[in-house]
Short mmCIF file of C-alpha atoms in Angstrom, two decimals:
data_model
loop_
_atom_site.label_atom_id
_atom_site.label_comp_id
_atom_site.label_asym_id
_atom_site.label_seq_id
_atom_site.Cartn_x
_atom_site.Cartn_y
_atom_site.Cartn_z
CA MET A 1 0.02 -0.04 0.10
CA ALA A 2 2.81 2.41 0.83
CA LEU A 3 4.56 1.92 -2.28
CA LEU A 4 1.11 2.36 -4.46
CA LEU A 5 0.58 5.79 -2.40
CA ALA A 6 4.18 6.69 -3.31
CA SER A 7 3.65 5.87 -7.10
CA ARG A 8 0.42 7.86 -7.17
CA ALA A 9 2.52 10.87 -5.58
CA VAL A 10 5.28 10.81 -7.78
CA ARG A 11 3.13 10.52 -11.10
CA GLY A 12 2.14 14.22 -10.46
CA LEU A 13 5.57 15.59 -10.20
CA ARG A 14 6.58 18.54 -12.31
CA PRO A 15 10.13 18.34 -13.76
CA ARG A 16 11.89 20.35 -11.15
CA CYS A 17 10.46 18.09 -8.69
CA TRP A 18 12.29 15.35 -10.28
CA ALA A 19 15.59 17.33 -10.30
CA SER A 20 14.94 17.75 -6.62
CA ALA A 21 14.57 14.16 -6.27
CA ALA A 22 17.74 13.26 -8.49
CA THR A 23 19.64 15.65 -6.27
CA ILE A 24 18.95 13.70 -3.16
CA PHE A 25 19.43 10.27 -4.38
CA PHE A 26 22.45 11.08 -6.74
CA ALA A 27 24.20 13.78 -4.78
CA PRO A 28 27.93 13.99 -5.38
CA GLY A 29 29.73 11.80 -3.19
CA HIS A 30 26.84 9.64 -2.41
CA ARG A 31 28.53 6.10 -2.80
CA LYS A 32 25.98 3.64 -1.27
CA PRO A 33 22.53 3.76 0.79
CA SER A 34 22.80 3.34 4.47
CA PRO A 35 19.96 0.84 5.87
CA ILE A 36 16.95 2.51 6.86
CA ASN A 37 16.26 2.84 10.71
CA PRO A 38 12.99 0.73 11.23
CA ILE A 39 12.42 2.80 14.39
CA LEU A 40 11.70 5.92 11.85
CA ILE A 41 9.27 3.94 9.63
CA PRO A 42 6.25 3.78 11.57
CA LYS A 43 6.43 7.66 12.64
CA THR A 44 6.95 8.50 8.81
CA LEU A 45 4.02 6.57 7.50
CA GLY A 46 1.83 7.91 10.24
CA THR A 47 2.60 11.43 9.10
CA LEU A 48 2.22 10.34 5.34
CA PHE A 49 -1.37 9.17 6.02
CA SER A 50 -2.33 12.42 8.11
CA ALA A 51 -3.89 13.99 5.11
CA PRO A 52 -7.01 12.52 3.41
CA ILE A 53 -6.63 10.58 0.34
CA GLY A 54 -7.31 12.69 -2.72
CA SER A 55 -7.19 16.03 -0.82
CA PRO A 56 -5.16 19.07 -2.50
CA GLY A 57 -2.16 18.56 -0.07
CA TYR A 58 -1.94 14.77 -0.09
CA HIS A 59 0.28 14.26 -3.10
CA LEU A 60 2.68 16.78 -2.24
CA LEU A 61 2.68 15.46 1.55
CA ALA A 62 3.28 11.99 0.13
CA LEU A 63 5.93 13.13 -2.23
CA ARG A 64 7.61 14.95 0.97
CA GLN A 65 7.40 11.86 3.24
CA THR A 66 8.83 9.72 0.62
CA LEU A 67 11.76 11.91 -0.11
CA SER A 68 12.14 12.12 3.87
CA LEU A 69 12.35 8.40 3.89
CA ALA A 70 14.99 8.40 1.11
CA SER A 71 16.89 11.14 2.90
CA ILE A 72 17.17 8.99 5.99
CA THR A 73 19.08 6.52 3.97
CA SER A 74 21.39 9.23 2.36
CA PHE A 75 22.26 12.11 4.96
CA SER A 76 24.58 11.60 7.94
CA SER A 77 23.70 12.58 11.38
CA SER A 78 25.52 15.94 10.66
CA GLY A 79 23.11 16.61 7.67
CA ASN A 80 25.92 16.57 5.32
CA PRO A 81 24.67 14.60 2.41
CA ASN A 82 28.32 14.02 0.78
CA LYS A 83 29.82 12.80 4.13
CA GLU A 84 29.25 9.09 5.15
CA GLU A 85 28.27 8.34 8.41
CA ASP A 86 30.72 6.59 10.58
CA GLU A 87 29.64 3.08 11.64
CA ASP A 88 30.21 4.09 15.31
CA GLU A 89 27.91 7.24 14.98
CA LYS A 90 24.69 5.40 13.42
CA PRO A 91 22.06 5.27 16.14
CA TRP A 92 21.22 1.69 15.65
CA ASN A 93 24.95 0.71 15.96
CA ARG A 94 26.35 2.94 18.42
CA ARG A 95 28.46 1.43 21.24
CA SER A 96 27.13 2.37 24.70
CA VAL A 97 29.39 4.94 26.58
CA ALA A 98 29.62 2.21 29.38
CA SER A 99 31.66 -0.11 26.78
CA LYS A 100 34.00 2.74 26.32
CA SER A 101 34.59 3.43 30.02
CA SER A 102 37.09 1.93 32.36
CA TRP A 103 36.33 0.25 35.35
CA ILE A 104 37.31 3.35 37.19
CA ASP A 105 34.35 5.17 35.75
CA LEU A 106 32.02 2.29 36.00
CA TYR A 107 32.58 1.47 39.81
CA LEU A 108 34.44 4.06 41.71
CA PRO A 109 32.75 7.27 43.49
CA ASP A 110 33.26 10.40 42.02
CA SER A 111 35.77 11.61 44.71
CA LEU A 112 37.99 8.84 44.49
CA ARG A 113 38.39 8.66 40.44
CA PRO A 114 40.83 11.55 40.05
CA TYR A 115 43.18 9.39 42.68
CA ALA A 116 42.76 6.36 40.57
CA LEU A 117 43.65 7.98 37.42
CA LEU A 118 46.42 9.59 38.85
CA ALA A 119 47.98 6.17 39.97
CA ARG A 120 47.12 4.77 36.62
CA LEU A 121 45.01 2.06 38.00
CA ASP A 122 43.09 2.20 34.61
CA LYS A 123 46.72 1.43 32.82
CA PRO A 124 48.24 -1.67 34.49
CA ILE A 125 51.11 -2.06 32.02
CA GLY A 126 53.21 0.02 34.05
CA THR A 127 52.82 -2.14 36.83
CA TRP A 128 53.51 -5.21 35.04
CA LEU A 129 56.82 -3.54 33.96
CA LEU A 130 57.74 -2.94 37.48
CA ALA A 131 56.52 -6.30 38.86
CA TRP A 132 58.20 -8.65 36.31
CA PRO A 133 61.82 -7.98 37.35
CA CYS A 134 61.01 -8.67 40.88
CA PHE A 135 59.11 -11.85 40.03
CA TRP A 136 62.28 -12.88 37.77
CA SER A 137 64.83 -12.53 40.80
CA ILE A 138 62.34 -14.49 43.42
CA THR A 139 61.70 -17.14 41.24
CA MET A 140 65.70 -17.44 40.27
CA ALA A 141 66.14 -17.28 44.14
CA ALA A 142 64.03 -20.43 44.73
CA GLN A 143 65.51 -23.71 45.65
CA PRO A 144 66.16 -25.98 42.76
CA GLY A 145 62.96 -28.04 41.89
CA GLU A 146 60.86 -25.73 43.84
CA PHE A 147 58.28 -23.05 43.11
CA PRO A 148 59.14 -19.56 44.11
CA ASN A 149 57.85 -18.20 47.31
CA LEU A 150 53.98 -17.39 46.66
CA LYS A 151 53.92 -14.96 49.82
CA MET A 152 56.96 -12.89 48.43
CA LEU A 153 55.45 -12.92 45.08
CA ALA A 154 52.23 -11.40 46.31
CA LEU A 155 54.12 -8.95 48.48
CA PHE A 156 55.85 -7.59 45.70
CA GLY A 157 52.92 -7.53 43.18
CA CYS A 158 50.94 -5.25 45.86
CA GLY A 159 54.32 -3.25 46.16
CA ALA A 160 54.57 -2.76 42.43
CA VAL A 161 51.03 -1.31 42.41
CA LEU A 162 51.86 1.08 45.21
CA LEU A 163 55.32 2.25 44.08
CA ARG A 164 54.14 2.52 40.46
CA GLY A 165 51.14 4.84 41.87
CA ALA A 166 53.66 6.76 44.19
CA GLY A 167 56.08 7.30 40.97
CA CYS A 168 53.01 8.52 38.93
CA THR A 169 52.02 11.05 41.39
CA VAL A 170 55.65 12.47 41.97
CA ASN A 171 56.01 12.52 38.11
CA ASP A 172 52.80 14.69 37.66
CA LEU A 173 53.47 16.84 40.49
CA LEU A 174 56.85 17.71 38.93
CA ASP A 175 55.62 17.78 35.43
CA ARG A 176 52.30 19.55 35.79
CA ASP A 177 53.69 22.35 33.93
CA ILE A 178 54.68 20.22 31.10
CA ASP A 179 51.58 18.07 30.85
CA VAL A 180 49.38 20.82 30.11
CA LYS A 181 51.24 21.55 26.65
CA VAL A 182 51.42 17.82 25.66
CA GLU A 183 48.25 16.39 23.86
CA ARG A 184 48.74 12.71 25.55
CA THR A 185 49.06 14.14 29.01
CA LYS A 186 46.79 17.29 29.41
CA HIS A 187 44.05 15.52 30.91
CA ARG A 188 45.79 14.29 33.80
CA PRO A 189 44.50 15.05 37.39
CA PHE A 190 46.86 17.92 37.90
CA ALA A 191 47.16 19.38 34.42
CA SER A 192 43.34 19.31 33.90
CA GLY A 193 42.62 20.80 37.51
CA LEU A 194 40.73 17.60 39.06
CA LEU A 195 43.35 17.47 41.75
CA THR A 196 45.48 20.19 43.70
CA PRO A 197 49.01 19.81 44.41
CA TYR A 198 48.10 19.76 48.22
CA GLN A 199 45.86 16.74 47.49
CA GLY A 200 48.51 15.21 45.44
CA VAL A 201 50.94 15.28 48.36
CA GLY A 202 48.53 13.78 50.52
CA PHE A 203 47.76 10.95 48.30
CA LEU A 204 51.69 10.32 47.81
CA GLY A 205 51.88 10.34 51.72
CA VAL A 206 49.20 7.47 51.86
CA GLN A 207 50.73 5.35 49.16
CA LEU A 208 54.15 5.51 50.92
CA LEU A 209 52.89 4.68 54.16
CA LEU A 210 51.18 1.53 52.58
CA GLY A 211 54.41 0.81 50.85
CA LEU A 212 56.21 0.97 54.28
CA GLY A 213 53.88 -1.49 55.57
CA ILE A 214 55.11 -4.00 52.91
CA LEU A 215 58.46 -3.28 53.23
CA LEU A 216 58.69 -3.75 56.72
CA GLN A 217 57.63 -7.42 56.26
CA LEU A 218 61.09 -8.09 54.55
CA ASN A 219 64.24 -8.88 56.01
CA ASN A 220 66.74 -5.90 57.25
CA TYR A 221 69.11 -5.94 54.21
CA SER A 222 65.98 -5.80 51.80
CA GLN A 223 64.39 -3.02 54.03
CA ILE A 224 67.55 -0.83 53.46
CA LEU A 225 67.82 -1.71 49.66
CA GLY A 226 64.02 -1.03 49.22
CA ALA A 227 64.22 2.46 51.03
CA SER A 228 66.99 3.37 48.85
CA SER A 229 65.09 3.00 45.70
CA LEU A 230 62.97 6.02 46.61
CA LEU A 231 66.06 8.25 45.53
CA LEU A 232 65.50 6.97 42.26
CA VAL A 233 61.82 7.34 42.25
CA PHE A 234 61.79 11.05 43.34
CA SER A 235 64.74 12.28 40.82
CA TYR A 236 63.60 10.61 37.91
CA PRO A 237 61.07 12.82 36.47
CA LEU A 238 63.70 15.47 36.65
CA MET A 239 65.95 13.76 34.38
CA LYS A 240 63.77 14.64 30.76
CA ARG A 241 64.93 18.18 31.91
CA LEU A 242 68.63 17.38 32.09
CA THR A 243 69.66 14.55 29.66
CA PHE A 244 68.75 12.82 26.56
CA TRP A 245 69.04 9.58 28.38
CA PRO A 246 65.96 9.88 30.87
CA GLN A 247 64.93 6.24 29.68
CA ALA A 248 68.05 4.63 31.08
CA TYR A 249 67.47 6.51 34.36
CA LEU A 250 63.89 4.83 34.31
CA GLY A 251 65.66 1.66 33.72
CA LEU A 252 67.58 1.77 36.81
CA THR A 253 64.60 2.84 38.74
CA PHE A 254 61.93 0.34 37.35
CA ASN A 255 64.32 -2.90 37.65
CA TRP A 256 65.40 -2.10 41.28
CA GLY A 257 63.10 -5.07 41.87
CA ALA A 258 65.85 -7.56 40.27
CA LEU A 259 67.98 -6.78 43.14
CA LEU A 260 65.43 -6.34 45.90
CA GLY A 261 63.69 -9.82 45.01
CA TRP A 262 66.69 -11.79 45.54
CA ALA A 263 67.65 -10.03 48.65
CA ALA A 264 64.28 -10.82 50.24
CA ILE A 265 64.78 -14.41 49.62
CA LYS A 266 68.72 -14.76 50.42
CA GLY A 267 69.32 -11.99 52.51
CA ASN A 268 72.29 -10.72 50.49
CA LEU A 269 73.12 -10.28 46.72
CA ASP A 270 75.27 -12.35 44.33
CA PRO A 271 76.50 -9.99 41.97
CA ALA A 272 77.49 -12.74 39.52
CA ILE A 273 73.81 -13.53 39.19
CA VAL A 274 71.57 -10.32 40.08
CA LEU A 275 73.83 -7.86 38.36
CA PRO A 276 73.32 -9.44 34.73
CA LEU A 277 69.73 -9.82 35.34
CA TYR A 278 69.46 -5.96 36.64
CA SER A 279 71.34 -4.94 33.54
CA SER A 280 68.99 -7.04 31.29
CA GLY A 281 66.14 -5.23 32.81
CA VAL A 282 67.67 -1.83 32.18
CA PHE A 283 68.60 -2.38 28.42
CA TRP A 284 64.87 -3.69 28.08
CA THR A 285 63.46 -0.55 29.51
CA LEU A 286 65.53 1.20 27.08
CA VAL A 287 63.92 -0.60 24.35
CA TYR A 288 60.33 -0.25 25.39
CA ASP A 289 60.59 3.38 26.73
CA THR A 290 62.31 4.56 23.77
CA ILE A 291 59.57 2.99 21.42
CA TYR A 292 57.00 4.85 23.94
CA ALA A 293 58.98 8.13 23.87
CA HIS A 294 58.34 8.44 19.90
CA GLN A 295 54.37 9.07 20.90
CA ASP A 296 55.49 12.58 22.19
CA LYS A 297 58.63 13.47 20.65
CA GLU A 298 56.47 16.59 18.68
CA ASP A 299 55.48 17.64 21.71
CA ASP A 300 58.78 17.29 23.65
CA LEU A 301 60.41 19.34 20.91
CA LYS A 302 57.95 22.00 21.56
CA VAL A 303 58.15 22.08 25.39
CA GLY A 304 62.00 21.66 25.37
CA VAL A 305 62.41 18.38 27.29
CA LYS A 306 64.60 15.75 26.05
CA SER A 307 64.46 11.79 25.56
CA THR A 308 66.21 8.73 23.81
CA ALA A 309 63.57 9.14 20.88
CA LEU A 310 64.97 12.60 20.09
CA ARG A 311 68.77 11.52 20.63
CA PHE A 312 68.29 8.79 18.44
CA GLY A 313 66.12 10.17 15.79
CA VAL A 314 66.04 8.11 12.62
CA LEU A 315 68.50 5.68 14.00
CA THR A 316 66.35 4.54 16.65
CA LYS A 317 66.06 1.12 15.34
CA ASN A 318 69.66 0.38 15.19
CA TRP A 319 70.03 1.64 18.89
CA ILE A 320 67.09 -0.36 20.27
CA SER A 321 68.30 -3.48 18.17
CA GLY A 322 71.63 -3.26 20.17
CA PHE A 323 69.74 -2.66 23.55
CA GLY A 324 67.65 -5.75 22.61
CA ILE A 325 70.64 -8.15 21.86
CA ALA A 326 72.53 -6.75 25.21
CA CYS A 327 69.23 -7.62 27.28
CA ILE A 328 69.04 -11.09 25.94
CA GLY A 329 72.63 -11.65 26.43
CA SER A 330 72.61 -10.60 30.01
CA LEU A 331 69.66 -12.99 30.72
CA PHE A 332 71.89 -15.92 29.26
CA ILE A 333 74.74 -14.69 31.50
CA SER A 334 72.47 -14.85 34.40
CA GLY A 335 72.14 -18.73 33.80
CA PHE A 336 69.12 -19.24 32.09
CA ASN A 337 68.48 -21.39 29.14
CA ALA A 338 64.78 -20.67 28.03
CA GLU A 339 64.87 -17.32 26.79
CA LEU A 340 64.35 -17.81 22.94
CA GLY A 341 60.64 -17.26 23.12
CA ALA A 342 61.32 -14.00 24.85
CA ALA A 343 64.05 -13.13 22.56
CA GLY A 344 61.55 -13.71 19.62
CA GLN A 345 58.99 -11.26 21.10
CA LEU A 346 61.66 -8.50 21.83
CA GLY A 347 62.86 -9.02 18.07
CA TRP A 348 59.37 -8.77 16.84
CA GLN A 349 58.76 -5.44 18.55
CA ILE A 350 61.87 -3.95 17.01
CA LEU A 351 61.57 -5.31 13.71
CA THR A 352 57.88 -4.30 13.17
CA VAL A 353 57.32 -1.18 15.08
CA ASP A 354 56.39 1.69 13.04
CA LEU A 355 58.11 4.77 14.92
CA SER A 356 56.07 7.41 12.91
CA ASP A 357 52.81 5.83 14.23
CA HIS A 358 51.53 6.68 17.77
CA SER A 359 49.05 3.91 17.98
CA ASP A 360 51.55 1.36 16.70
CA CYS A 361 54.39 2.66 19.16
CA ASN A 362 51.85 2.27 21.92
CA ARG A 363 50.77 -1.32 21.06
CA LYS A 364 54.39 -2.43 20.82
CA PHE A 365 54.95 -0.82 24.49
CA VAL A 366 52.06 -2.58 26.04
CA SER A 367 53.24 -5.92 24.58
CA ASN A 368 56.20 -5.90 26.67
CA LYS A 369 53.94 -7.50 29.49
CA TRP A 370 54.04 -10.55 27.33
CA PHE A 371 58.18 -10.28 27.14
CA GLY A 372 58.18 -10.31 30.90
CA ALA A 373 55.73 -13.19 31.14
CA LEU A 374 57.75 -15.08 28.85
CA VAL A 375 61.13 -14.68 30.72
CA PHE A 376 59.47 -15.23 33.85
CA SER A 377 58.21 -18.83 32.37
CA GLY A 378 61.74 -19.60 31.17
CA ILE A 379 63.14 -18.95 34.35
CA LEU A 380 60.38 -21.03 36.43
CA LEU A 381 60.59 -23.98 34.10
CA GLY A 382 64.61 -23.94 34.39
CA ARG A 383 64.14 -23.78 38.16
CA LEU A 384 61.54 -26.67 38.31
CA ALA A 385 63.90 -28.72 36.24
CA SER A 386 67.09 -28.30 37.89
#
């Protein structure tokens, strides 16, 4: 019936009306019709039958509604007939806001969200990168044929969350004047005004107090060694202002757990084992954080901060290839024989990363949690088989 009514209306069109119809159906840039939203059809047809059949205004109303139905299939939500509607913007195919939100937005009260964002709880990759060297050394220190100390793994896991959060808080406090000028960081809690520096200092105190509770459960040697790492944590944010090698300083900071994990089990340090392990972590950090720094190199140039991404420039792949070889070599020196899988993952990062593509740099950076897992698996299997 609807088609019959539309055809009756169309038969009464004058030539200029046909021109208008052609403009709608064959507008420049129109490539394919979008599916009709079934929700709008009853409303459209209801309007079509609002004028009595045969009345003077019926044929014009029928044509108007027929063309309106056609326009539903050709116009984007912005009203531009020459622009195709993005799949995610179609009302019947739009993803919910909740699906794009992190668990912080979904489950935490408003008063706690800025603090969770400050500690990067929604981005756990930093915690993994801090925790893996701890897990490596704890597992390496286990007795041959035995599993690593599960209590120590749990303590160091919690400590990694707290220390990473404290490091981010210190970093954002000192860098808030820089963060507002960098696209990727301008929405951080201090830069955006969600938190004041005074609130940040208070939050830092809470994190350090909780971290102290974990540290006090270790032996005396580990307590001194762990407390000394705070010097690195507090000074790291300043390095990007002083040197083109802040990534190397981050490596010294983030891999301190390679020393601390062994000390927590053995009560001492064996330089022949832990120093190569620590060095491998530093070289690993130079690989992944140089890749990460390529996301910000344009903004870094504008604000005047330094990084290995700027230092290496077009030779970056040569440098990080060397660091990757040094990382794997140091792991072998530590006495393990199951790092081939880890070497492959690190090689894949270096060979395939597109340093001009910010999203690809981020993907390769995040993939380092699997490198850490592969090394951990190799150490664990080697220890159990010994």
